Each structure stands twice: as C-alpha cells, then as structure tokens.
C-alpha positions as a LaTeX table, in Angstrom:
\begin{tabular}{lrrr}
\hline
Residue & $x$ (\AA) & $y$ (\AA) & $z$ (\AA) \\
\hline
Unk1 & $-83.36$ & 53.79 & $-62.15$ \\
Unk2 & $-80.17$ & 52.53 & $-60.42$ \\
Unk3 & $-77.16$ & 54.81 & $-60.59$ \\
Unk4 & $-74.23$ & 53.53 & $-62.65$ \\
Unk5 & $-71.48$ & 52.49 & $-60.24$ \\
Unk6 & $-68.17$ & 54.36 & $-60.36$ \\
Unk7 & $-65.03$ & 52.16 & $-60.34$ \\
Unk8 & $-61.49$ & 53.52 & $-60.20$ \\
Unk9 & $-59.02$ & 51.21 & $-61.96$ \\
Unk10 & $-55.30$ & 51.29 & $-61.11$ \\
Unk11 & $-53.49$ & 51.60 & $-64.46$ \\
Unk12 & $-49.83$ & 50.58 & $-64.76$ \\
Unk13 & $-49.46$ & 50.91 & $-68.52$ \\
Unk14 & $-49.31$ & 47.12 & $-68.79$ \\
Unk15 & $-51.59$ & 44.60 & $-70.48$ \\
Unk16 & $-53.32$ & 43.30 & $-67.31$ \\
Unk17 & $-54.58$ & 46.63 & $-65.95$ \\
Unk18 & $-55.52$ & 47.74 & $-69.49$ \\
Unk19 & $-57.76$ & 44.69 & $-69.98$ \\
Unk20 & $-59.15$ & 45.10 & $-66.43$ \\
Unk21 & $-60.31$ & 48.64 & $-67.39$ \\
Unk22 & $-61.72$ & 47.33 & $-70.70$ \\
Unk23 & $-63.76$ & 44.64 & $-68.90$ \\
Unk24 & $-65.13$ & 47.13 & $-66.37$ \\
Unk25 & $-66.18$ & 49.46 & $-69.18$ \\
Unk26 & $-67.88$ & 46.58 & $-71.03$ \\
Unk27 & $-69.77$ & 45.65 & $-67.87$ \\
Unk28 & $-71.32$ & 49.10 & $-67.93$ \\
Unk29 & $-69.46$ & 50.73 & $-65.04$ \\
Unk30 & $-68.42$ & 54.37 & $-64.95$ \\
Unk31 & $-64.63$ & 53.84 & $-65.08$ \\
Unk32 & $-61.78$ & 56.19 & $-64.17$ \\
Unk33 & $-58.20$ & 55.15 & $-64.90$ \\
Unk34 & $-55.48$ & 56.28 & $-62.49$ \\
Unk35 & $-51.72$ & 55.91 & $-62.93$ \\
Unk36 & $-49.60$ & 55.86 & $-59.78$ \\
Unk37 & $-46.13$ & 57.34 & $-59.84$ \\
Unk38 & $-44.22$ & 55.76 & $-56.97$ \\
Unk39 & $-40.60$ & 56.33 & $-57.89$ \\
Unk40 & $-38.88$ & 59.58 & $-58.84$ \\
Unk41 & $-36.76$ & 58.90 & $-61.89$ \\
Unk42 & $-34.52$ & 61.85 & $-60.93$ \\
Unk43 & $-33.49$ & 60.01 & $-57.78$ \\
Unk44 & $-31.22$ & 57.43 & $-59.36$ \\
Unk45 & $-29.00$ & 56.79 & $-62.36$ \\
Unk46 & $-30.92$ & 53.82 & $-63.77$ \\
Unk47 & $-33.29$ & 54.04 & $-66.71$ \\
Unk48 & $-36.82$ & 54.65 & $-65.43$ \\
Unk49 & $-39.83$ & 53.79 & $-67.56$ \\
Unk50 & $-42.38$ & 55.77 & $-65.50$ \\
Unk51 & $-43.08$ & 58.41 & $-68.17$ \\
Unk52 & $-43.52$ & 55.78 & $-70.90$ \\
Unk53 & $-45.81$ & 53.66 & $-68.67$ \\
Unk54 & $-47.93$ & 56.71 & $-67.84$ \\
Unk55 & $-48.24$ & 57.58 & $-71.54$ \\
Unk56 & $-49.27$ & 53.97 & $-72.34$ \\
Unk57 & $-51.94$ & 54.03 & $-69.59$ \\
Unk58 & $-53.23$ & 57.38 & $-70.89$ \\
Unk59 & $-53.53$ & 55.99 & $-74.45$ \\
Unk60 & $-55.60$ & 53.02 & $-73.18$ \\
Unk61 & $-57.94$ & 55.37 & $-71.30$ \\
Unk62 & $-58.27$ & 57.54 & $-74.41$ \\
Unk63 & $-59.22$ & 54.55 & $-76.56$ \\
Unk64 & $-61.77$ & 53.45 & $-73.90$ \\
Unk65 & $-63.06$ & 57.02 & $-73.63$ \\
Unk66 & $-62.68$ & 57.09 & $-69.83$ \\
Unk67 & $-61.19$ & 59.85 & $-67.62$ \\
Unk68 & $-57.50$ & 59.54 & $-66.74$ \\
Unk69 & $-55.71$ & 60.80 & $-63.61$ \\
Unk70 & $-52.14$ & 60.61 & $-62.41$ \\
Unk71 & $-51.30$ & 60.54 & $-58.71$ \\
Unk72 & $-47.86$ & 60.68 & $-57.08$ \\
Unk73 & $-46.91$ & 58.54 & $-54.09$ \\
Unk74 & $-43.17$ & 59.12 & $-54.44$ \\
Unk75 & $-42.84$ & 60.48 & $-50.89$ \\
Unk76 & $-45.04$ & 57.71 & $-49.37$ \\
Unk77 & $-43.18$ & 54.99 & $-51.30$ \\
Unk78 & $-39.85$ & 56.34 & $-50.07$ \\
Unk79 & $-40.89$ & 56.53 & $-46.40$ \\
Unk80 & $-43.10$ & 53.44 & $-46.14$ \\
Unk81 & $-41.50$ & 50.98 & $-48.57$ \\
Unk82 & $-38.01$ & 51.94 & $-49.72$ \\
Unk83 & $-36.63$ & 53.19 & $-46.37$ \\
Unk84 & $-37.92$ & 49.95 & $-44.82$ \\
Unk85 & $-36.19$ & 47.98 & $-47.58$ \\
Unk86 & $-32.83$ & 49.66 & $-46.86$ \\
Unk87 & $-33.17$ & 49.08 & $-43.09$ \\
Unk88 & $-33.99$ & 45.40 & $-43.67$ \\
Unk89 & $-30.90$ & 44.96 & $-45.88$ \\
Unk90 & $-28.73$ & 46.57 & $-43.20$ \\
Unk91 & $-30.13$ & 44.04 & $-40.70$ \\
Unk92 & $-28.98$ & 41.22 & $-42.97$ \\
Unk93 & $-32.47$ & 40.39 & $-44.24$ \\
Unk94 & $-33.87$ & 40.23 & $-47.77$ \\
Unk95 & $-37.15$ & 42.18 & $-47.93$ \\
Unk96 & $-40.01$ & 41.84 & $-50.41$ \\
Unk97 & $-40.93$ & 45.37 & $-51.57$ \\
Unk98 & $-43.72$ & 44.14 & $-53.88$ \\
Unk99 & $-45.76$ & 42.83 & $-50.92$ \\
Unk100 & $-45.07$ & 46.03 & $-48.94$ \\
Unk101 & $-45.96$ & 48.21 & $-51.93$ \\
Unk102 & $-49.39$ & 46.60 & $-52.20$ \\
Unk103 & $-49.93$ & 46.87 & $-48.44$ \\
Unk104 & $-48.86$ & 50.48 & $-47.95$ \\
Unk105 & $-49.39$ & 52.14 & $-51.33$ \\
Unk106 & $-51.94$ & 50.48 & $-53.63$ \\
Unk107 & $-54.31$ & 49.09 & $-50.99$ \\
Unk108 & $-53.88$ & 51.97 & $-48.55$ \\
Unk109 & $-53.08$ & 55.39 & $-50.06$ \\
Unk110 & $-54.49$ & 54.58 & $-53.50$ \\
Unk111 & $-57.57$ & 52.88 & $-52.02$ \\
Unk112 & $-58.32$ & 55.99 & $-49.93$ \\
Unk113 & $-57.75$ & 58.24 & $-52.95$ \\
Unk114 & $-60.16$ & 56.18 & $-55.08$ \\
Unk115 & $-62.93$ & 55.98 & $-52.47$ \\
Unk116 & $-62.54$ & 59.25 & $-50.53$ \\
Unk117 & $-61.09$ & 61.71 & $-53.08$ \\
Unk118 & $-62.60$ & 60.47 & $-56.35$ \\
Unk119 & $-65.77$ & 59.25 & $-54.64$ \\
Unk120 & $-65.64$ & 55.81 & $-56.26$ \\
Unk121 & $-67.93$ & 52.96 & $-55.24$ \\
Unk122 & $-65.03$ & 50.50 & $-55.63$ \\
Unk123 & $-61.46$ & 50.21 & $-56.86$ \\
Unk124 & $-60.09$ & 47.63 & $-59.29$ \\
Unk125 & $-56.67$ & 46.25 & $-60.21$ \\
Unk126 & $-55.28$ & 43.93 & $-62.86$ \\
Unk127 & $-54.16$ & 41.27 & $-60.38$ \\
Unk128 & $-54.86$ & 37.60 & $-61.07$ \\
Unk129 & $-56.80$ & 36.89 & $-57.87$ \\
Unk130 & $-60.38$ & 36.28 & $-56.66$ \\
Unk131 & $-62.37$ & 37.15 & $-53.57$ \\
Unk132 & $-65.31$ & 35.46 & $-51.84$ \\
Unk133 & $-67.74$ & 38.18 & $-52.93$ \\
Unk134 & $-69.53$ & 38.91 & $-56.22$ \\
Unk135 & $-69.05$ & 42.30 & $-57.89$ \\
Unk136 & $-72.49$ & 43.49 & $-56.74$ \\
Unk137 & $-71.54$ & 42.77 & $-53.12$ \\
Unk138 & $-68.47$ & 45.04 & $-53.42$ \\
Unk139 & $-70.77$ & 48.03 & $-53.82$ \\
Unk140 & $-72.64$ & 47.16 & $-50.63$ \\
Unk141 & $-69.50$ & 47.56 & $-48.53$ \\
Unk142 & $-69.80$ & 50.79 & $-46.62$ \\
Unk143 & $-66.59$ & 52.17 & $-45.15$ \\
Unk144 & $-66.28$ & 51.18 & $-41.49$ \\
Unk145 & $-63.76$ & 52.67 & $-39.12$ \\
Unk146 & $-61.22$ & 50.17 & $-37.76$ \\
Unk147 & $-61.75$ & 49.14 & $-34.14$ \\
Unk148 & $-60.25$ & 51.52 & $-31.57$ \\
Unk149 & $-59.67$ & 48.73 & $-29.07$ \\
Unk150 & $-57.17$ & 45.90 & $-29.52$ \\
Unk151 & $-59.94$ & 43.31 & $-29.83$ \\
Unk152 & $-63.28$ & 43.68 & $-31.57$ \\
Unk153 & $-66.61$ & 43.25 & $-29.79$ \\
Unk154 & $-67.00$ & 39.46 & $-29.68$ \\
Unk155 & $-70.75$ & 39.81 & $-30.43$ \\
Unk156 & $-70.15$ & 41.89 & $-33.55$ \\
Unk157 & $-71.54$ & 40.07 & $-36.61$ \\
Unk158 & $-68.86$ & 39.91 & $-39.28$ \\
Unk159 & $-68.61$ & 38.35 & $-42.67$ \\
Unk160 & $-65.01$ & 38.93 & $-43.74$ \\
Unk161 & $-64.09$ & 38.81 & $-47.42$ \\
Unk162 & $-61.66$ & 36.00 & $-48.27$ \\
Unk163 & $-58.86$ & 36.07 & $-50.83$ \\
Unk164 & $-58.63$ & 33.17 & $-53.32$ \\
Unk165 & $-56.19$ & 32.16 & $-56.04$ \\
Unk166 & $-57.01$ & 33.40 & $-59.56$ \\
Unk167 & $-58.16$ & 30.92 & $-62.22$ \\
Unk168 & $-54.75$ & 31.09 & $-63.95$ \\
Unk169 & $-52.67$ & 29.27 & $-61.33$ \\
Unk170 & $-49.44$ & 30.04 & $-63.20$ \\
Unk171 & $-50.15$ & 33.78 & $-62.94$ \\
Unk172 & $-51.89$ & 33.76 & $-59.53$ \\
Unk173 & $-50.79$ & 36.87 & $-57.61$ \\
Unk174 & $-52.32$ & 36.26 & $-54.17$ \\
Unk175 & $-48.75$ & 35.91 & $-52.83$ \\
Unk176 & $-48.24$ & 39.66 & $-53.45$ \\
Unk177 & $-51.66$ & 40.51 & $-51.95$ \\
Unk178 & $-51.15$ & 38.53 & $-48.73$ \\
Unk179 & $-50.64$ & 41.63 & $-46.54$ \\
Unk180 & $-53.47$ & 43.83 & $-47.79$ \\
Unk181 & $-56.01$ & 45.19 & $-45.28$ \\
Unk182 & $-59.50$ & 43.68 & $-45.09$ \\
Unk183 & $-61.21$ & 47.06 & $-45.57$ \\
Unk184 & $-59.47$ & 47.61 & $-48.92$ \\
Unk185 & $-60.16$ & 44.02 & $-50.05$ \\
Unk186 & $-63.87$ & 44.50 & $-49.32$ \\
Unk187 & $-63.96$ & 47.39 & $-51.79$ \\
Unk188 & $-61.78$ & 45.89 & $-54.51$ \\
Unk189 & $-62.71$ & 44.18 & $-57.77$ \\
Unk190 & $-60.38$ & 41.85 & $-59.68$ \\
Unk191 & $-61.79$ & 41.76 & $-63.23$ \\
Unk192 & $-59.16$ & 39.18 & $-64.34$ \\
Unk193 & $-60.14$ & 36.72 & $-61.57$ \\
Unk194 & $-61.50$ & 34.04 & $-63.91$ \\
Unk195 & $-59.19$ & 34.62 & $-66.91$ \\
Unk196 & $-55.89$ & 33.19 & $-68.10$ \\
Unk197 & $-52.98$ & 35.38 & $-69.19$ \\
Unk198 & $-53.28$ & 34.05 & $-72.75$ \\
Unk199 & $-56.92$ & 35.07 & $-72.94$ \\
Unk200 & $-56.10$ & 38.52 & $-71.51$ \\
Unk201 & $-53.45$ & 39.00 & $-74.22$ \\
Unk202 & $-55.99$ & 37.94 & $-76.86$ \\
Unk203 & $-58.49$ & 40.50 & $-75.54$ \\
Unk204 & $-55.83$ & 43.22 & $-75.58$ \\
Unk205 & $-54.99$ & 42.42 & $-79.22$ \\
Unk206 & $-58.66$ & 42.48 & $-80.23$ \\
Unk207 & $-59.10$ & 45.84 & $-78.46$ \\
Unk208 & $-56.14$ & 47.28 & $-80.37$ \\
Unk209 & $-53.88$ & 47.72 & $-77.31$ \\
Unk210 & $-50.82$ & 46.82 & $-79.39$ \\
Unk211 & $-48.59$ & 49.37 & $-77.64$ \\
Unk212 & $-48.99$ & 47.56 & $-74.28$ \\
Unk213 & $-48.75$ & 44.07 & $-75.78$ \\
Unk214 & $-45.28$ & 44.83 & $-77.14$ \\
Unk215 & $-43.92$ & 45.63 & $-73.68$ \\
Unk216 & $-41.62$ & 43.24 & $-71.85$ \\
Unk217 & $-43.05$ & 42.28 & $-68.46$ \\
Unk218 & $-41.00$ & 43.37 & $-65.47$ \\
Unk219 & $-40.08$ & 40.33 & $-63.44$ \\
Unk220 & $-41.00$ & 41.77 & $-60.06$ \\
Unk221 & $-39.97$ & 40.01 & $-56.91$ \\
Unk222 & $-36.67$ & 38.65 & $-55.77$ \\
Unk223 & $-35.14$ & 35.64 & $-57.49$ \\
Unk224 & $-33.94$ & 33.80 & $-54.43$ \\
Unk225 & $-33.50$ & 30.36 & $-55.87$ \\
Unk226 & $-31.84$ & 31.14 & $-59.17$ \\
Unk227 & $-28.25$ & 32.12 & $-59.66$ \\
Unk228 & $-29.22$ & 35.37 & $-61.41$ \\
Unk229 & $-29.88$ & 37.52 & $-58.35$ \\
Unk230 & $-27.99$ & 40.45 & $-59.86$ \\
Unk231 & $-30.71$ & 41.82 & $-62.16$ \\
Unk232 & $-34.21$ & 42.03 & $-60.80$ \\
Unk233 & $-37.42$ & 44.00 & $-60.84$ \\
Unk234 & $-38.41$ & 45.91 & $-57.75$ \\
Unk235 & $-42.01$ & 47.11 & $-57.62$ \\
Unk236 & $-42.16$ & 50.41 & $-59.55$ \\
Unk237 & $-38.38$ & 50.62 & $-59.83$ \\
Unk238 & $-37.91$ & 48.24 & $-62.75$ \\
Unk239 & $-35.04$ & 46.06 & $-63.89$ \\
Unk240 & $-31.50$ & 47.00 & $-62.88$ \\
Unk241 & $-28.26$ & 45.53 & $-61.59$ \\
Unk242 & $-29.06$ & 44.96 & $-57.92$ \\
Unk243 & $-25.57$ & 45.34 & $-56.42$ \\
Unk244 & $-24.94$ & 48.64 & $-58.23$ \\
Unk245 & $-28.42$ & 49.89 & $-57.31$ \\
Unk246 & $-28.24$ & 49.10 & $-53.58$ \\
Unk247 & $-24.70$ & 50.57 & $-53.32$ \\
Unk248 & $-26.13$ & 53.92 & $-54.46$ \\
Unk249 & $-28.01$ & 54.03 & $-51.13$ \\
Unk250 & $-25.88$ & 52.04 & $-48.68$ \\
Unk251 & $-22.15$ & 52.53 & $-48.09$ \\
Unk252 & $-20.03$ & 49.50 & $-49.02$ \\
Unk253 & $-19.15$ & 47.34 & $-46.00$ \\
Unk254 & $-16.50$ & 44.93 & $-47.30$ \\
Unk255 & $-16.19$ & 41.57 & $-45.56$ \\
Unk256 & $-15.02$ & 38.01 & $-46.13$ \\
Unk257 & $-16.59$ & 35.02 & $-47.82$ \\
Unk258 & $-15.99$ & 32.19 & $-45.31$ \\
Unk259 & $-16.43$ & 28.46 & $-45.94$ \\
Unk260 & $-19.16$ & 27.03 & $-43.68$ \\
Unk261 & $-17.36$ & 23.70 & $-43.74$ \\
Unk262 & $-13.89$ & 24.59 & $-42.42$ \\
Unk263 & $-13.79$ & 28.38 & $-41.82$ \\
Unk264 & $-11.41$ & 29.08 & $-44.73$ \\
Unk265 & $-11.56$ & 32.65 & $-46.06$ \\
Unk266 & $-12.51$ & 32.22 & $-49.74$ \\
Unk267 & $-12.58$ & 35.85 & $-50.90$ \\
Unk268 & $-14.16$ & 39.26 & $-50.22$ \\
Unk269 & $-17.52$ & 40.97 & $-50.87$ \\
Unk270 & $-18.73$ & 44.61 & $-50.90$ \\
Unk271 & $-21.37$ & 44.22 & $-48.17$ \\
Unk272 & $-23.63$ & 41.49 & $-46.80$ \\
Unk273 & $-26.66$ & 43.47 & $-48.03$ \\
Unk274 & $-25.66$ & 42.87 & $-51.67$ \\
Unk275 & $-26.15$ & 39.13 & $-51.15$ \\
Unk276 & $-29.03$ & 36.86 & $-50.24$ \\
Unk277 & $-29.24$ & 33.28 & $-49.02$ \\
Unk278 & $-29.15$ & 30.71 & $-51.79$ \\
Unk279 & $-27.54$ & 32.89 & $-54.46$ \\
Unk280 & $-24.27$ & 32.06 & $-56.14$ \\
Unk281 & $-21.37$ & 33.94 & $-54.59$ \\
Unk282 & $-19.10$ & 35.56 & $-57.13$ \\
Unk283 & $-15.70$ & 34.72 & $-55.66$ \\
Unk284 & $-12.63$ & 35.59 & $-57.72$ \\
Unk285 & $-10.28$ & 32.74 & $-58.54$ \\
Unk286 & $-12.80$ & 30.01 & $-57.67$ \\
Unk287 & $-13.46$ & 27.54 & $-60.46$ \\
Unk288 & $-16.33$ & 25.79 & $-58.68$ \\
Unk289 & $-19.62$ & 27.46 & $-57.72$ \\
Unk290 & $-20.12$ & 28.50 & $-54.09$ \\
Unk291 & $-23.45$ & 29.56 & $-52.60$ \\
Unk292 & $-24.41$ & 31.94 & $-49.79$ \\
Unk293 & $-25.75$ & 29.98 & $-46.78$ \\
Unk294 & $-25.59$ & 32.46 & $-43.87$ \\
Unk295 & $-24.53$ & 35.99 & $-42.88$ \\
Unk296 & $-23.01$ & 37.52 & $-39.74$ \\
Unk297 & $-23.74$ & 41.26 & $-39.76$ \\
Unk298 & $-21.55$ & 41.83 & $-36.66$ \\
Unk299 & $-18.33$ & 40.52 & $-38.27$ \\
Unk300 & $-19.44$ & 41.14 & $-41.88$ \\
Unk301 & $-18.68$ & 37.50 & $-42.75$ \\
Unk302 & $-20.82$ & 35.85 & $-45.42$ \\
Unk303 & $-20.75$ & 32.05 & $-45.11$ \\
Unk304 & $-20.63$ & 30.03 & $-48.32$ \\
Unk305 & $-20.86$ & 26.36 & $-49.22$ \\
Unk306 & $-19.92$ & 24.32 & $-52.28$ \\
Unk307 & $-22.81$ & 23.00 & $-54.42$ \\
Unk308 & $-26.25$ & 24.53 & $-54.88$ \\
Unk309 & $-27.96$ & 21.88 & $-52.72$ \\
Unk310 & $-25.60$ & 21.89 & $-49.73$ \\
Unk311 & $-27.35$ & 20.82 & $-46.46$ \\
Unk312 & $-26.46$ & 24.23 & $-44.93$ \\
Unk313 & $-29.08$ & 25.70 & $-47.31$ \\
Unk314 & $-31.96$ & 23.50 & $-46.13$ \\
Unk315 & $-34.21$ & 24.10 & $-43.10$ \\
Unk316 & $-37.71$ & 23.03 & $-42.12$ \\
Unk317 & $-38.73$ & 25.61 & $-39.49$ \\
Unk318 & $-39.39$ & 29.36 & $-39.54$ \\
Unk319 & $-40.87$ & 31.90 & $-37.14$ \\
Unk320 & $-42.66$ & 35.02 & $-38.34$ \\
Unk321 & $-43.42$ & 38.35 & $-36.73$ \\
Unk322 & $-47.10$ & 39.03 & $-35.87$ \\
Unk323 & $-49.02$ & 37.27 & $-38.64$ \\
Unk324 & $-51.36$ & 39.26 & $-40.90$ \\
Unk325 & $-54.58$ & 37.31 & $-41.50$ \\
Unk326 & $-56.47$ & 38.55 & $-44.58$ \\
Unk327 & $-59.78$ & 38.09 & $-42.73$ \\
Unk328 & $-58.26$ & 39.90 & $-39.69$ \\
Unk329 & $-58.69$ & 36.92 & $-37.35$ \\
Unk330 & $-56.80$ & 33.59 & $-37.35$ \\
Unk331 & $-58.80$ & 30.65 & $-38.79$ \\
Unk332 & $-61.18$ & 29.24 & $-36.12$ \\
Unk333 & $-59.31$ & 25.90 & $-36.03$ \\
Unk334 & $-56.02$ & 27.68 & $-35.24$ \\
Unk335 & $-57.62$ & 30.02 & $-32.69$ \\
Unk336 & $-59.22$ & 27.04 & $-30.94$ \\
Unk337 & $-56.29$ & 24.59 & $-30.80$ \\
Unk338 & $-53.25$ & 26.85 & $-31.52$ \\
Unk339 & $-52.27$ & 24.40 & $-34.31$ \\
Unk340 & $-53.33$ & 23.94 & $-37.94$ \\
Unk341 & $-52.23$ & 22.10 & $-41.07$ \\
Unk342 & $-52.07$ & 24.11 & $-44.30$ \\
Unk343 & $-49.60$ & 24.99 & $-47.09$ \\
Unk344 & $-46.64$ & 27.38 & $-47.25$ \\
Unk345 & $-44.60$ & 29.33 & $-49.77$ \\
Unk346 & $-42.12$ & 32.18 & $-49.39$ \\
Unk347 & $-41.42$ & 32.79 & $-53.08$ \\
Unk348 & $-44.06$ & 33.64 & $-55.67$ \\
Unk349 & $-44.89$ & 30.51 & $-57.74$ \\
Unk350 & $-42.72$ & 28.10 & $-55.73$ \\
Unk351 & $-44.56$ & 24.78 & $-55.21$ \\
Unk352 & $-46.72$ & 24.85 & $-52.08$ \\
Unk353 & $-45.26$ & 22.86 & $-49.16$ \\
Unk354 & $-47.49$ & 21.14 & $-46.55$ \\
Unk355 & $-46.88$ & 22.56 & $-43.08$ \\
Unk356 & $-48.09$ & 22.71 & $-39.48$ \\
Unk357 & $-48.62$ & 26.17 & $-38.00$ \\
Unk358 & $-48.44$ & 26.97 & $-34.29$ \\
Unk359 & $-49.95$ & 30.25 & $-33.07$ \\
Unk360 & $-47.98$ & 32.09 & $-30.37$ \\
Unk361 & $-49.44$ & 34.38 & $-27.69$ \\
Unk362 & $-48.00$ & 37.50 & $-29.38$ \\
Unk363 & $-49.69$ & 36.72 & $-32.73$ \\
Unk364 & $-46.51$ & 35.41 & $-34.36$ \\
Unk365 & $-46.43$ & 31.86 & $-35.74$ \\
Unk366 & $-43.99$ & 28.96 & $-35.92$ \\
Unk367 & $-44.21$ & 27.04 & $-39.20$ \\
Unk368 & $-42.93$ & 23.45 & $-39.37$ \\
Unk369 & $-42.58$ & 22.25 & $-42.97$ \\
Unk370 & $-43.19$ & 18.66 & $-44.09$ \\
Unk371 & $-39.76$ & 18.68 & $-45.76$ \\
Unk372 & $-36.65$ & 20.90 & $-45.62$ \\
Unk373 & $-36.81$ & 23.84 & $-48.07$ \\
Unk374 & $-33.86$ & 25.53 & $-49.77$ \\
Unk375 & $-32.79$ & 29.08 & $-48.86$ \\
Unk376 & $-35.52$ & 30.08 & $-46.41$ \\
Unk377 & $-34.71$ & 33.76 & $-45.90$ \\
Unk378 & $-35.34$ & 36.25 & $-43.06$ \\
Unk379 & $-37.17$ & 39.34 & $-44.33$ \\
Unk380 & $-39.17$ & 37.39 & $-46.90$ \\
Unk381 & $-42.84$ & 36.65 & $-46.23$ \\
Unk382 & $-44.21$ & 33.27 & $-45.21$ \\
Unk383 & $-47.52$ & 33.07 & $-47.10$ \\
Unk384 & $-50.08$ & 30.45 & $-46.01$ \\
Unk385 & $-52.81$ & 28.74 & $-48.06$ \\
Unk386 & $-55.71$ & 26.45 & $-47.20$ \\
Unk387 & $-56.94$ & 24.98 & $-50.47$ \\
Unk388 & $-57.50$ & 27.93 & $-52.84$ \\
Unk389 & $-57.69$ & 30.45 & $-50.01$ \\
Unk390 & $-54.73$ & 32.71 & $-49.26$ \\
Unk391 & $-54.88$ & 33.07 & $-45.47$ \\
Unk392 & $-52.30$ & 35.86 & $-45.18$ \\
Unk393 & $-48.62$ & 36.23 & $-44.43$ \\
Unk394 & $-45.99$ & 37.12 & $-41.86$ \\
Unk395 & $-42.44$ & 38.34 & $-42.27$ \\
Unk396 & $-39.86$ & 35.63 & $-41.49$ \\
Unk397 & $-37.75$ & 36.75 & $-38.52$ \\
Unk398 & $-36.13$ & 33.52 & $-37.34$ \\
Unk399 & $-34.94$ & 30.28 & $-38.92$ \\
Unk400 & $-34.66$ & 26.83 & $-37.40$ \\
Unk401 & $-31.32$ & 24.96 & $-37.60$ \\
Unk402 & $-30.04$ & 23.90 & $-41.02$ \\
Unk403 & $-29.68$ & 20.25 & $-42.06$ \\
Unk404 & $-25.89$ & 20.80 & $-41.94$ \\
Unk405 & $-26.06$ & 21.98 & $-38.28$ \\
Unk406 & $-28.29$ & 19.02 & $-37.36$ \\
Unk407 & $-25.92$ & 16.59 & $-39.11$ \\
Unk408 & $-22.96$ & 17.99 & $-37.18$ \\
Unk409 & $-24.93$ & 17.72 & $-33.94$ \\
Unk410 & $-25.77$ & 14.07 & $-34.63$ \\
Unk411 & $-22.12$ & 13.30 & $-35.43$ \\
Unk412 & $-21.00$ & 14.92 & $-32.16$ \\
Unk413 & $-23.53$ & 12.86 & $-30.19$ \\
Unk414 & $-22.22$ & 9.69 & $-31.87$ \\
Unk415 & $-18.66$ & 10.62 & $-30.91$ \\
Unk416 & $-19.74$ & 11.24 & $-27.31$ \\
Unk417 & $-21.14$ & 7.73 & $-26.95$ \\
\hline
\end{tabular}
C-alpha cells in the first residue's frame, strides 16, 4: 500500500492559504500547517497583526484536524529582505519586498524547513499560480544539490518545471513568484491553481472559515501608478503610512522639489527615499498637482513635473541586473539569437506590454517596449511572460531616456539646422 504523502502548507491566517490546506486535506494528503512570523511587532510603533493572523491560522488547522507549527524568520527577514530594502531606498531606488520575501524566505528558508526539518514530500502555498507538473510529479522530485560549477554539464538531461499564470487572471500571483528558485518550485504545490477567488471564498464559507473571510486583504506591493503611495502593504509588515514608517529607519535628508521644465525650486521634501517615480508630490502652497519624475541622490533634488502624464514620466527602455530565469536557463530562442519577443510588466496586474529582449554577456537584459510606459522605476522587477508562462524577472537598474529628454534633443537638433 502506498504511503500517504506529507505536505506542509504555509498558513498566513488568510482565506487563500486556509482553502489551500482544506483542498490538500480533501485530496487525502497528510497535511501540516505552518505559520511564518517574519516581522517582530516589538520593532516598530505600527499596529502589527501577526498574533491575530497566527491565531486565525491555528483555528483553521484545528477545524481541519491537522498539526500546526509556528516558525520565526524575523532575523532572516531583517538581514535578507528589510536591510536590502533600506539600502535600495538610500540608493534612490524603489524595491519590491514581496518578490524578495518569496525568494529568500518562503521559497528558501521555509522550503528547507518543510522538506528537511519536517520531512515533508512537498510544500504548498495559497498563491494563484500553476506549474507545468501534476501533483503526483511533485512527489517524484528528489532534492538535488545545485551545480558547483558556473555552468551545468551540457549533457545533463533536465526537465525544468515551468511557472504559469493561475486560472484567475485577475488574482494571478506569478509576478510575486518570478524570482523563486527552480529547486523549490519543483517541490511546491499550488492547490488554488485552477480556482477563482470567488470560488475560494465560497469554499471558505462552506467550510465555516468565517473568521478568515471577515478579514480585510492587505494590499501588498507598491502602488507606483496611483497617487496614494503613502499607505501601503509591505509583505508581512502590513498597512501603514509609508513616509512615517521609513523615517523610523532612515534619517531625514531634506532636499528640494525642482521643476524638470525650468529648474524652479517648488518646495522641500524630507528625503528622496520617501518618494517614488510617478507619485504625486505633496508640495505646500501648490494648487495644481505635481508628480515625481526623477531623483538626484547626490544633490538630494527630486525633480517634479506638472500633470500625471507628463512626457518626463514615459520611457520605453530598461536594463536589468543579471536576469533570474525560473527554469534556470534563458529560453532557447534567446540563448541562440540573443533576442526574443515576449511581454513585460513591472507592477502586479498592470496590462502586459509587448517587448523585445536582448541578452547581454553578463546575464543582464535590455528590454525595449513596444510603447513608452509611465513611471518605470529602478529597484522594481521587470517580469517577463511568453503566453501564460512567467519566464522570470530581473531588477531594473537603468532606464532609457524619457520622452521629455528625447523631445528636447529633437528640438535642439532642429535649432542646429
């Protein structure tokens, strides 16, 4: 008789992970629920919901009659995610901690804990995403040590697992999974892969998980395009006023708001790291809205422009650092010709933009977009798709010239002739 497979499910205290655990239990697996504590509520002044979330996850596990564990990654989160976030802000970038949290914490430390410490056959999460393998194939994935050399043996036979969008395209979370390691993906199940959010809520109600259904969803990720940048959810940190929060960790570095059009000083700010490209700049005494279009971390100047769709906000080219391919290797077409057409996004749920990717010798990529995009931002991740497949992502390190710069260049050339 076959042994019942042991699956460790990451429990957040929310509706998605609760229904993921319910589905695994119904499929006959031996399920263990684990809650990850990644942020120490004693570290900051904001209201932290960690204890309540842990209690909610515990109640779900009790009702499912499955074991419950709690594991702390506070130290790892601080060193591998939050310290990085602060350094990126100081460099004038806008990081994405949710992507880094999945890469370093959930699909690294937690994955190892599930497989190595708890002896699970697989781990599971409540993400809306799919992979190229069936559940049964997950259990056939033995742990293999990563290659010790820079390049793998070219004769090694590999069948990498691919990452695909979930069935609910409005909730698809592959954007946040675009940096996860192949080894973890091979041993991960996504029970919500084929379900819509509405159906998941219905299942939670029928299972009596009313305490998790009542909860307000944290809007994780950075709102780069909206004007409401000031209150946001950071992975495992929750909703809080961003400027106040970041100024608890970084000393204020006051500077000027400067008009990109004529160099006029418009007002002052508390530090370039409290602002991101595309957001509305709160400038005292200004009746009209001004928007952040660029930053100079040497002088501390933050450049602003009138109107939300000013040409200084639009660009069509980005360069990334070394690109992370979910399958570990670049797509064959790109490896062969150094160029490939696919689709791009740098914000979760933004419409996909057709693009041409050029692979550089150092593993970084240039991405040329089919049309200029608003507020492309260094520090954010360029995530690439080919059809339903999420190919991976790379942190944006360089931007091409803005439409405003190109316009000025064209005008100068006209004057010269």
